[in-house]
């Protein structure tokens, strides 16, 4: 079981992994799109480095890979996405008494 709040702390300290997650986004993306986006951001220098980071994020359950024919789609894990939304959403307003 992965603690997704701890995973978010890890990602904030590692901009290379955070770039991969940001390139996948909430709606997901193809493997090639994620690689191109991550390299374009300058967070990682080569395709093999991006591939390694993707494999590590899959290993720890932060992202999921799905193969359809020749394409590989990457999606953020549902539970990780919930934790992600909590940190990126604006703070709720306090109710007036």
PDB file of N, CA and C in Angstrom:
ATOM      1  N   UNK A   1       0.841  -1.182   0.000  1.00  0.00           N
ATOM      2  CA  UNK A   1       0.000   0.000   0.000  1.00  0.00           C
ATOM      3  C   UNK A   1       0.882   1.240   0.000  1.00  0.00           C
ATOM      4  N   UNK A   2       0.578   2.157  -0.866  1.00  0.00           N
ATOM      5  CA  UNK A   2       1.380   3.368  -1.014  1.00  0.00           C
ATOM      6  C   UNK A   2       0.706   4.509  -0.267  1.00  0.00           C
ATOM      7  N   UNK A   3       1.493   5.285   0.448  1.00  0.00           N
ATOM      8  CA  UNK A   3       0.997   6.497   1.076  1.00  0.00           C
ATOM      9  C   UNK A   3       1.150   7.616   0.047  1.00  0.00           C
ATOM     10  N   UNK A   4       0.036   8.045  -0.528  1.00  0.00           N
ATOM     11  CA  UNK A   4       0.099   8.990  -1.639  1.00  0.00           C
ATOM     12  C   UNK A   4       0.477  10.392  -1.194  1.00  0.00           C
ATOM     13  N   UNK A   5       0.205  10.741   0.064  1.00  0.00           N
ATOM     14  CA  UNK A   5       0.644  12.039   0.564  1.00  0.00           C
ATOM     15  C   UNK A   5       2.174  12.077   0.637  1.00  0.00           C
ATOM     16  N   UNK A   6       2.767  10.964   1.057  1.00  0.00           N
ATOM     17  CA  UNK A   6       4.233  10.864   1.084  1.00  0.00           C
ATOM     18  C   UNK A   6       4.792  10.897  -0.332  1.00  0.00           C
ATOM     19  N   UNK A   7       4.070  10.284  -1.267  1.00  0.00           N
ATOM     20  CA  UNK A   7       4.508  10.311  -2.669  1.00  0.00           C
ATOM     21  C   UNK A   7       4.516  11.736  -3.202  1.00  0.00           C
ATOM     22  N   UNK A   8       3.531  12.543  -2.797  1.00  0.00           N
ATOM     23  CA  UNK A   8       3.499  13.944  -3.233  1.00  0.00           C
ATOM     24  C   UNK A   8       4.689  14.723  -2.688  1.00  0.00           C
ATOM     25  N   UNK A   9       5.060  14.453  -1.441  1.00  0.00           N
ATOM     26  CA  UNK A   9       6.231  15.114  -0.851  1.00  0.00           C
ATOM     27  C   UNK A   9       7.482  14.728  -1.633  1.00  0.00           C
ATOM     28  N   UNK A  10       7.600  13.449  -1.974  1.00  0.00           N
ATOM     29  CA  UNK A  10       8.735  12.976  -2.769  1.00  0.00           C
ATOM     30  C   UNK A  10       8.779  13.683  -4.122  1.00  0.00           C
ATOM     31  N   UNK A  11       7.610  13.771  -4.774  1.00  0.00           N
ATOM     32  CA  UNK A  11       7.565  14.388  -6.106  1.00  0.00           C
ATOM     33  C   UNK A  11       7.936  15.860  -6.059  1.00  0.00           C
ATOM     34  N   UNK A  12       7.560  16.549  -4.997  1.00  0.00           N
ATOM     35  CA  UNK A  12       7.901  17.975  -4.892  1.00  0.00           C
ATOM     36  C   UNK A  12       9.403  18.178  -4.748  1.00  0.00           C
ATOM     37  N   UNK A  13      10.087  17.184  -4.193  1.00  0.00           N
ATOM     38  CA  UNK A  13      11.541  17.275  -4.032  1.00  0.00           C
ATOM     39  C   UNK A  13      12.291  16.824  -5.283  1.00  0.00           C
ATOM     40  N   UNK A  14      11.597  16.118  -6.181  1.00  0.00           N
ATOM     41  CA  UNK A  14      12.228  15.596  -7.388  1.00  0.00           C
ATOM     42  C   UNK A  14      11.539  16.146  -8.634  1.00  0.00           C
ATOM     43  N   UNK A  15      12.031  17.246  -9.189  1.00  0.00           N
ATOM     44  CA  UNK A  15      11.373  17.859 -10.350  1.00  0.00           C
ATOM     45  C   UNK A  15      11.344  16.973 -11.590  1.00  0.00           C
ATOM     46  N   UNK A  16      12.283  16.021 -11.708  1.00  0.00           N
ATOM     47  CA  UNK A  16      12.272  15.126 -12.861  1.00  0.00           C
ATOM     48  C   UNK A  16      11.067  14.190 -12.817  1.00  0.00           C
ATOM     49  N   UNK A  17      10.767  13.646 -11.654  1.00  0.00           N
ATOM     50  CA  UNK A  17       9.587  12.788 -11.518  1.00  0.00           C
ATOM     51  C   UNK A  17       8.301  13.608 -11.600  1.00  0.00           C
ATOM     52  N   UNK A  18       8.328  14.808 -11.025  1.00  0.00           N
ATOM     53  CA  UNK A  18       7.146  15.677 -11.056  1.00  0.00           C
ATOM     54  C   UNK A  18       6.810  16.065 -12.491  1.00  0.00           C
ATOM     55  N   UNK A  19       7.825  16.272 -13.331  1.00  0.00           N
ATOM     56  CA  UNK A  19       7.588  16.613 -14.734  1.00  0.00           C
ATOM     57  C   UNK A  19       6.855  15.482 -15.451  1.00  0.00           C
ATOM     58  N   UNK A  20       7.192  14.241 -15.143  1.00  0.00           N
ATOM     59  CA  UNK A  20       6.514  13.096 -15.756  1.00  0.00           C
ATOM     60  C   UNK A  20       5.043  13.093 -15.352  1.00  0.00           C
ATOM     61  N   UNK A  21       4.780  13.290 -14.060  1.00  0.00           N
ATOM     62  CA  UNK A  21       3.400  13.292 -13.562  1.00  0.00           C
ATOM     63  C   UNK A  21       2.611  14.446 -14.177  1.00  0.00           C
ATOM     64  N   UNK A  22       3.218  15.630 -14.272  1.00  0.00           N
ATOM     65  CA  UNK A  22       2.534  16.779 -14.866  1.00  0.00           C
ATOM     66  C   UNK A  22       2.244  16.549 -16.346  1.00  0.00           C
ATOM     67  N   UNK A  23       3.141  15.890 -17.047  1.00  0.00           N
ATOM     68  CA  UNK A  23       2.917  15.622 -18.470  1.00  0.00           C
ATOM     69  C   UNK A  23       1.787  14.613 -18.684  1.00  0.00           C
ATOM     70  N   UNK A  24       1.618  13.689 -17.752  1.00  0.00           N
ATOM     71  CA  UNK A  24       0.502  12.744 -17.858  1.00  0.00           C
ATOM     72  C   UNK A  24      -0.805  13.466 -17.606  1.00  0.00           C
ATOM     73  N   UNK A  25      -0.838  14.313 -16.607  1.00  0.00           N
ATOM     74  CA  UNK A  25      -2.036  15.097 -16.315  1.00  0.00           C
ATOM     75  C   UNK A  25      -3.185  14.237 -15.819  1.00  0.00           C
ATOM     76  N   UNK A  26      -4.315  14.880 -15.561  1.00  0.00           N
ATOM     77  CA  UNK A  26      -5.471  14.179 -15.008  1.00  0.00           C
ATOM     78  C   UNK A  26      -6.155  13.278 -16.024  1.00  0.00           C
ATOM     79  N   UNK A  27      -6.033  13.598 -17.301  1.00  0.00           N
ATOM     80  CA  UNK A  27      -6.734  12.814 -18.322  1.00  0.00           C
ATOM     81  C   UNK A  27      -5.876  11.705 -18.931  1.00  0.00           C
ATOM     82  N   UNK A  28      -4.599  11.652 -18.579  1.00  0.00           N
ATOM     83  CA  UNK A  28      -3.721  10.630 -19.122  1.00  0.00           C
ATOM     84  C   UNK A  28      -3.105  11.053 -20.446  1.00  0.00           C
ATOM     85  N   UNK A  29      -2.146  10.271 -20.909  1.00  0.00           N
ATOM     86  CA  UNK A  29      -1.461  10.585 -22.163  1.00  0.00           C
ATOM     87  C   UNK A  29      -0.781   9.324 -22.690  1.00  0.00           C
ATOM     88  N   UNK A  30      -0.390   9.357 -23.947  1.00  0.00           N
ATOM     89  CA  UNK A  30       0.352   8.238 -24.508  1.00  0.00           C
ATOM     90  C   UNK A  30       1.798   8.311 -24.033  1.00  0.00           C
ATOM     91  N   UNK A  31       2.478   7.179 -24.096  1.00  0.00           N
ATOM     92  CA  UNK A  31       3.858   7.105 -23.636  1.00  0.00           C
ATOM     93  C   UNK A  31       4.730   8.093 -24.410  1.00  0.00           C
ATOM     94  N   UNK A  32       4.544   8.146 -25.726  1.00  0.00           N
ATOM     95  CA  UNK A  32       5.357   9.030 -26.561  1.00  0.00           C
ATOM     96  C   UNK A  32       5.117  10.499 -26.217  1.00  0.00           C
ATOM     97  N   UNK A  33       3.862  10.878 -25.976  1.00  0.00           N
ATOM     98  CA  UNK A  33       3.556  12.262 -25.604  1.00  0.00           C
ATOM     99  C   UNK A  33       4.227  12.639 -24.282  1.00  0.00           C
ATOM    100  N   UNK A  34       4.224  11.716 -23.331  1.00  0.00           N
ATOM    101  CA  UNK A  34       4.846  11.980 -22.031  1.00  0.00           C
ATOM    102  C   UNK A  34       6.351  12.155 -22.186  1.00  0.00           C
ATOM    103  N   UNK A  35       6.969  11.309 -22.994  1.00  0.00           N
ATOM    104  CA  UNK A  35       8.416  11.420 -23.219  1.00  0.00           C
ATOM    105  C   UNK A  35       8.751  12.756 -23.871  1.00  0.00           C
ATOM    106  N   UNK A  36       8.021  13.126 -24.928  1.00  0.00           N
ATOM    107  CA  UNK A  36       8.282  14.391 -25.621  1.00  0.00           C
ATOM    108  C   UNK A  36       8.076  15.578 -24.689  1.00  0.00           C
ATOM    109  N   UNK A  37       7.015  15.558 -23.912  1.00  0.00           N
ATOM    110  CA  UNK A  37       6.718  16.649 -22.997  1.00  0.00           C
ATOM    111  C   UNK A  37       7.794  16.792 -21.922  1.00  0.00           C
ATOM    112  N   UNK A  38       8.222  15.666 -21.351  1.00  0.00           N
ATOM    113  CA  UNK A  38       9.221  15.692 -20.278  1.00  0.00           C
ATOM    114  C   UNK A  38      10.564  16.194 -20.786  1.00  0.00           C
ATOM    115  N   UNK A  39      10.965  15.737 -21.958  1.00  0.00           N
ATOM    116  CA  UNK A  39      12.232  16.195 -22.534  1.00  0.00           C
ATOM    117  C   UNK A  39      12.134  17.674 -22.901  1.00  0.00           C
ATOM    118  N   UNK A  40      10.973  18.105 -23.413  1.00  0.00           N
ATOM    119  CA  UNK A  40      10.795  19.516 -23.779  1.00  0.00           C
ATOM    120  C   UNK A  40      10.867  20.423 -22.549  1.00  0.00           C
ATOM    121  N   UNK A  41      10.418  19.937 -21.407  1.00  0.00           N
ATOM    122  CA  UNK A  41      10.494  20.724 -20.174  1.00  0.00           C
ATOM    123  C   UNK A  41      11.924  20.864 -19.681  1.00  0.00           C
ATOM    124  N   UNK A  42      12.798  19.997 -20.152  1.00  0.00           N
ATOM    125  CA  UNK A  42      14.202  20.058 -19.747  1.00  0.00           C
ATOM    126  C   UNK A  42      14.481  19.384 -18.418  1.00  0.00           C
ATOM    127  N   UNK A  43      13.495  18.681 -17.873  1.00  0.00           N
ATOM    128  CA  UNK A  43      13.679  18.024 -16.581  1.00  0.00           C
ATOM    129  C   UNK A  43      14.576  16.796 -16.705  1.00  0.00           C
ATOM    130  N   UNK A  44      14.541  16.149 -17.859  1.00  0.00           N
ATOM    131  CA  UNK A  44      15.308  14.934 -18.099  1.00  0.00           C
ATOM    132  C   UNK A  44      15.953  15.061 -19.472  1.00  0.00           C
ATOM    133  N   UNK A  45      17.161  14.527 -19.609  1.00  0.00           N
ATOM    134  CA  UNK A  45      17.903  14.727 -20.839  1.00  0.00           C
ATOM    135  C   UNK A  45      17.690  13.717 -21.943  1.00  0.00           C
ATOM    136  N   UNK A  46      17.278  12.500 -21.613  1.00  0.00           N
ATOM    137  CA  UNK A  46      17.191  11.479 -22.654  1.00  0.00           C
ATOM    138  C   UNK A  46      15.932  10.636 -22.498  1.00  0.00           C
ATOM    139  N   UNK A  47      15.615   9.916 -23.560  1.00  0.00           N
ATOM    140  CA  UNK A  47      14.439   9.043 -23.568  1.00  0.00           C
ATOM    141  C   UNK A  47      14.598   7.929 -22.534  1.00  0.00           C
ATOM    142  N   UNK A  48      15.795   7.380 -22.427  1.00  0.00           N
ATOM    143  CA  UNK A  48      16.010   6.290 -21.468  1.00  0.00           C
ATOM    144  C   UNK A  48      15.817   6.766 -20.032  1.00  0.00           C
ATOM    145  N   UNK A  49      16.175   8.004 -19.756  1.00  0.00           N
ATOM    146  CA  UNK A  49      15.959   8.557 -18.410  1.00  0.00           C
ATOM    147  C   UNK A  49      14.475   8.706 -18.112  1.00  0.00           C
ATOM    148  N   UNK A  50      13.713   9.139 -19.101  1.00  0.00           N
ATOM    149  CA  UNK A  50      12.267   9.260 -18.925  1.00  0.00           C
ATOM    150  C   UNK A  50      11.658   7.876 -18.735  1.00  0.00           C
ATOM    151  N   UNK A  51      12.106   6.912 -19.528  1.00  0.00           N
ATOM    152  CA  UNK A  51      11.594   5.543 -19.419  1.00  0.00           C
ATOM    153  C   UNK A  51      11.844   4.984 -18.024  1.00  0.00           C
ATOM    154  N   UNK A  52      13.034   5.244 -17.474  1.00  0.00           N
ATOM    155  CA  UNK A  52      13.353   4.771 -16.125  1.00  0.00           C
ATOM    156  C   UNK A  52      12.418   5.410 -15.099  1.00  0.00           C
ATOM    157  N   UNK A  53      12.182   6.707 -15.213  1.00  0.00           N
ATOM    158  CA  UNK A  53      11.307   7.391 -14.256  1.00  0.00           C
ATOM    159  C   UNK A  53       9.867   6.892 -14.356  1.00  0.00           C
ATOM    160  N   UNK A  54       9.409   6.645 -15.576  1.00  0.00           N
ATOM    161  CA  UNK A  54       8.066   6.084 -15.756  1.00  0.00           C
ATOM    162  C   UNK A  54       7.982   4.719 -15.098  1.00  0.00           C
ATOM    163  N   UNK A  55       9.000   3.879 -15.313  1.00  0.00           N
ATOM    164  CA  UNK A  55       8.975   2.527 -14.732  1.00  0.00           C
ATOM    165  C   UNK A  55       8.979   2.580 -13.204  1.00  0.00           C
ATOM    166  N   UNK A  56       9.694   3.535 -12.626  1.00  0.00           N
ATOM    167  CA  UNK A  56       9.709   3.667 -11.169  1.00  0.00           C
ATOM    168  C   UNK A  56       8.350   4.120 -10.638  1.00  0.00           C
ATOM    169  N   UNK A  57       7.716   5.057 -11.333  1.00  0.00           N
ATOM    170  CA  UNK A  57       6.396   5.524 -10.903  1.00  0.00           C
ATOM    171  C   UNK A  57       5.346   4.419 -11.044  1.00  0.00           C
ATOM    172  N   UNK A  58       5.490   3.572 -12.063  1.00  0.00           N
ATOM    173  CA  UNK A  58       4.589   2.418 -12.215  1.00  0.00           C
ATOM    174  C   UNK A  58       4.842   1.422 -11.084  1.00  0.00           C
ATOM    175  N   UNK A  59       6.098   1.183 -10.787  1.00  0.00           N
ATOM    176  CA  UNK A  59       6.479   0.231  -9.744  1.00  0.00           C
ATOM    177  C   UNK A  59       5.867   0.613  -8.397  1.00  0.00           C
ATOM    178  N   UNK A  60       5.833   1.906  -8.087  1.00  0.00           N
ATOM    179  CA  UNK A  60       5.302   2.365  -6.806  1.00  0.00           C
ATOM    180  C   UNK A  60       3.818   2.675  -6.845  1.00  0.00           C
ATOM    181  N   UNK A  61       3.169   2.411  -7.971  1.00  0.00           N
ATOM    182  CA  UNK A  61       1.721   2.535  -8.043  1.00  0.00           C
ATOM    183  C   UNK A  61       1.195   3.951  -8.218  1.00  0.00           C
ATOM    184  N   UNK A  62       2.040   4.882  -8.598  1.00  0.00           N
ATOM    185  CA  UNK A  62       1.594   6.258  -8.790  1.00  0.00           C
ATOM    186  C   UNK A  62       0.933   6.413 -10.152  1.00  0.00           C
ATOM    187  N   UNK A  63       1.487   5.733 -11.152  1.00  0.00           N
ATOM    188  CA  UNK A  63       0.854   5.756 -12.470  1.00  0.00           C
ATOM    189  C   UNK A  63       0.571   4.328 -12.924  1.00  0.00           C
ATOM    190  N   UNK A  64      -0.345   4.203 -13.875  1.00  0.00           N
ATOM    191  CA  UNK A  64      -0.721   2.905 -14.428  1.00  0.00           C
ATOM    192  C   UNK A  64      -0.456   2.923 -15.925  1.00  0.00           C
ATOM    193  N   UNK A  65      -0.009   1.778 -16.452  1.00  0.00           N
ATOM    194  CA  UNK A  65       0.208   1.622 -17.892  1.00  0.00           C
ATOM    195  C   UNK A  65      -0.853   0.691 -18.455  1.00  0.00           C
ATOM    196  N   UNK A  66      -1.412   1.092 -19.589  1.00  0.00           N
ATOM    197  CA  UNK A  66      -2.377   0.243 -20.281  1.00  0.00           C
ATOM    198  C   UNK A  66      -1.976   0.166 -21.742  1.00  0.00           C
ATOM    199  N   UNK A  67      -1.896  -1.062 -22.274  1.00  0.00           N
ATOM    200  CA  UNK A  67      -1.529  -1.259 -23.680  1.00  0.00           C
ATOM    201  C   UNK A  67      -2.758  -1.527 -24.510  1.00  0.00           C
ATOM    202  N   UNK A  68      -2.868  -0.794 -25.607  1.00  0.00           N
ATOM    203  CA  UNK A  68      -3.920  -1.022 -26.591  1.00  0.00           C
ATOM    204  C   UNK A  68      -3.249  -1.083 -27.950  1.00  0.00           C
ATOM    205  N   UNK A  69      -3.126  -2.281 -28.488  1.00  0.00           N
ATOM    206  CA  UNK A  69      -2.431  -2.433 -29.769  1.00  0.00           C
ATOM    207  C   UNK A  69      -0.978  -2.033 -29.630  1.00  0.00           C
ATOM    208  N   UNK A  70      -0.546  -1.085 -30.448  1.00  0.00           N
ATOM    209  CA  UNK A  70       0.838  -0.630 -30.399  1.00  0.00           C
ATOM    210  C   UNK A  70       1.043   0.554 -29.455  1.00  0.00           C
ATOM    211  N   UNK A  71      -0.038   1.089 -28.905  1.00  0.00           N
ATOM    212  CA  UNK A  71       0.061   2.273 -28.053  1.00  0.00           C
ATOM    213  C   UNK A  71       0.048   1.908 -26.572  1.00  0.00           C
ATOM    214  N   UNK A  72       0.833   2.641 -25.799  1.00  0.00           N
ATOM    215  CA  UNK A  72       0.841   2.491 -24.353  1.00  0.00           C
ATOM    216  C   UNK A  72       0.322   3.801 -23.757  1.00  0.00           C
ATOM    217  N   UNK A  73      -0.741   3.700 -22.965  1.00  0.00           N
ATOM    218  CA  UNK A  73      -1.328   4.867 -22.331  1.00  0.00           C
ATOM    219  C   UNK A  73      -0.940   4.896 -20.864  1.00  0.00           C
ATOM    220  N   UNK A  74      -0.629   6.080 -20.378  1.00  0.00           N
ATOM    221  CA  UNK A  74      -0.264   6.264 -18.983  1.00  0.00           C
ATOM    222  C   UNK A  74      -1.345   7.069 -18.294  1.00  0.00           C
ATOM    223  N   UNK A  75      -1.773   6.593 -17.134  1.00  0.00           N
ATOM    224  CA  UNK A  75      -2.799   7.261 -16.343  1.00  0.00           C
ATOM    225  C   UNK A  75      -2.318   7.378 -14.907  1.00  0.00           C
ATOM    226  N   UNK A  76      -2.757   8.433 -14.233  1.00  0.00           N
ATOM    227  CA  UNK A  76      -2.464   8.542 -12.809  1.00  0.00           C
ATOM    228  C   UNK A  76      -3.395   7.612 -12.040  1.00  0.00           C
ATOM    229  N   UNK A  77      -2.887   6.984 -11.006  1.00  0.00           N
ATOM    230  CA  UNK A  77      -3.685   6.115 -10.156  1.00  0.00           C
ATOM    231  C   UNK A  77      -4.819   6.923  -9.523  1.00  0.00           C
ATOM    232  N   UNK A  78      -6.009   6.320  -9.403  1.00  0.00           N
ATOM    233  CA  UNK A  78      -7.177   7.030  -8.866  1.00  0.00           C
ATOM    234  C   UNK A  78      -6.922   7.597  -7.475  1.00  0.00           C
ATOM    235  N   UNK A  79      -6.338   6.796  -6.601  1.00  0.00           N
ATOM    236  CA  UNK A  79      -6.092   7.256  -5.235  1.00  0.00           C
ATOM    237  C   UNK A  79      -5.030   8.350  -5.195  1.00  0.00           C
ATOM    238  N   UNK A  80      -4.011   8.230  -6.041  1.00  0.00           N
ATOM    239  CA  UNK A  80      -3.005   9.287  -6.118  1.00  0.00           C
ATOM    240  C   UNK A  80      -3.639  10.570  -6.651  1.00  0.00           C
ATOM    241  N   UNK A  81      -4.534  10.424  -7.614  1.00  0.00           N
ATOM    242  CA  UNK A  81      -5.193  11.586  -8.201  1.00  0.00           C
ATOM    243  C   UNK A  81      -6.022  12.331  -7.160  1.00  0.00           C
ATOM    244  N   UNK A  82      -6.677  11.599  -6.253  1.00  0.00           N
ATOM    245  CA  UNK A  82      -7.435  12.239  -5.171  1.00  0.00           C
ATOM    246  C   UNK A  82      -6.516  13.065  -4.282  1.00  0.00           C
ATOM    247  N   UNK A  83      -5.368  12.486  -3.898  1.00  0.00           N
ATOM    248  CA  UNK A  83      -4.402  13.210  -3.069  1.00  0.00           C
ATOM    249  C   UNK A  83      -3.842  14.410  -3.815  1.00  0.00           C
ATOM    250  N   UNK A  84      -3.607  14.246  -5.113  1.00  0.00           N
ATOM    251  CA  UNK A  84      -3.085  15.328  -5.953  1.00  0.00           C
ATOM    252  C   UNK A  84      -4.068  16.493  -5.984  1.00  0.00           C
ATOM    253  N   UNK A  85      -5.349  16.182  -6.167  1.00  0.00           N
ATOM    254  CA  UNK A  85      -6.374  17.229  -6.235  1.00  0.00           C
ATOM    255  C   UNK A  85      -6.504  17.974  -4.918  1.00  0.00           C
ATOM    256  N   UNK A  86      -6.324  17.285  -3.797  1.00  0.00           N
ATOM    257  CA  UNK A  86      -6.406  17.943  -2.494  1.00  0.00           C
ATOM    258  C   UNK A  86      -5.342  19.010  -2.350  1.00  0.00           C
ATOM    259  N   UNK A  87      -4.144  18.733  -2.859  1.00  0.00           N
ATOM    260  CA  UNK A  87      -3.046  19.684  -2.706  1.00  0.00           C
ATOM    261  C   UNK A  87      -3.093  20.800  -3.742  1.00  0.00           C
ATOM    262  N   UNK A  88      -3.679  20.530  -4.902  1.00  0.00           N
ATOM    263  CA  UNK A  88      -3.689  21.554  -5.948  1.00  0.00           C
ATOM    264  C   UNK A  88      -4.965  22.380  -5.956  1.00  0.00           C
ATOM    265  N   UNK A  89      -6.011  21.924  -5.265  1.00  0.00           N
ATOM    266  CA  UNK A  89      -7.264  22.690  -5.255  1.00  0.00           C
ATOM    267  C   UNK A  89      -7.139  23.850  -4.285  1.00  0.00           C
ATOM    268  N   UNK A  90      -7.854  24.947  -4.565  1.00  0.00           N
ATOM    269  CA  UNK A  90      -7.789  26.085  -3.645  1.00  0.00           C
ATOM    270  C   UNK A  90      -8.409  25.724  -2.297  1.00  0.00           C
ATOM    271  N   UNK A  91      -7.960  26.418  -1.268  1.00  0.00           N
ATOM    272  CA  UNK A  91      -8.469  26.160   0.069  1.00  0.00           C
ATOM    273  C   UNK A  91      -9.948  26.510   0.152  1.00  0.00           C
ATOM    274  N   UNK A  92     -10.739  25.683   0.825  1.00  0.00           N
ATOM    275  CA  UNK A  92     -12.167  26.006   0.958  1.00  0.00           C
ATOM    276  C   UNK A  92     -12.353  27.237   1.838  1.00  0.00           C
ATOM    277  N   UNK A  93     -13.340  28.020   1.489  1.00  0.00           N
ATOM    278  CA  UNK A  93     -13.608  29.221   2.269  1.00  0.00           C
ATOM    279  C   UNK A  93     -14.264  28.844   3.584  1.00  0.00           C
ATOM    280  N   UNK A  94     -13.966  29.641   4.608  1.00  0.00           N
ATOM    281  CA  UNK A  94     -14.597  29.399   5.901  1.00  0.00           C
ATOM    282  C   UNK A  94     -16.024  29.935   5.862  1.00  0.00           C
ATOM    283  N   UNK A  95     -16.910  29.190   6.505  1.00  0.00           N
ATOM    284  CA  UNK A  95     -18.311  29.613   6.536  1.00  0.00           C
ATOM    285  C   UNK A  95     -18.471  30.736   7.561  1.00  0.00           C
ATOM    286  N   UNK A  96     -19.279  31.695   7.203  1.00  0.00           N
ATOM    287  CA  UNK A  96     -19.530  32.795   8.131  1.00  0.00           C
ATOM    288  C   UNK A  96     -20.552  32.332   9.165  1.00  0.00           C
ATOM    289  N   UNK A  97     -20.356  32.728  10.442  1.00  0.00           N
ATOM    290  CA  UNK A  97     -21.299  32.294  11.479  1.00  0.00           C
ATOM    291  C   UNK A  97     -22.648  32.957  11.358  1.00  0.00           C
TER     292      UNK A  97
END
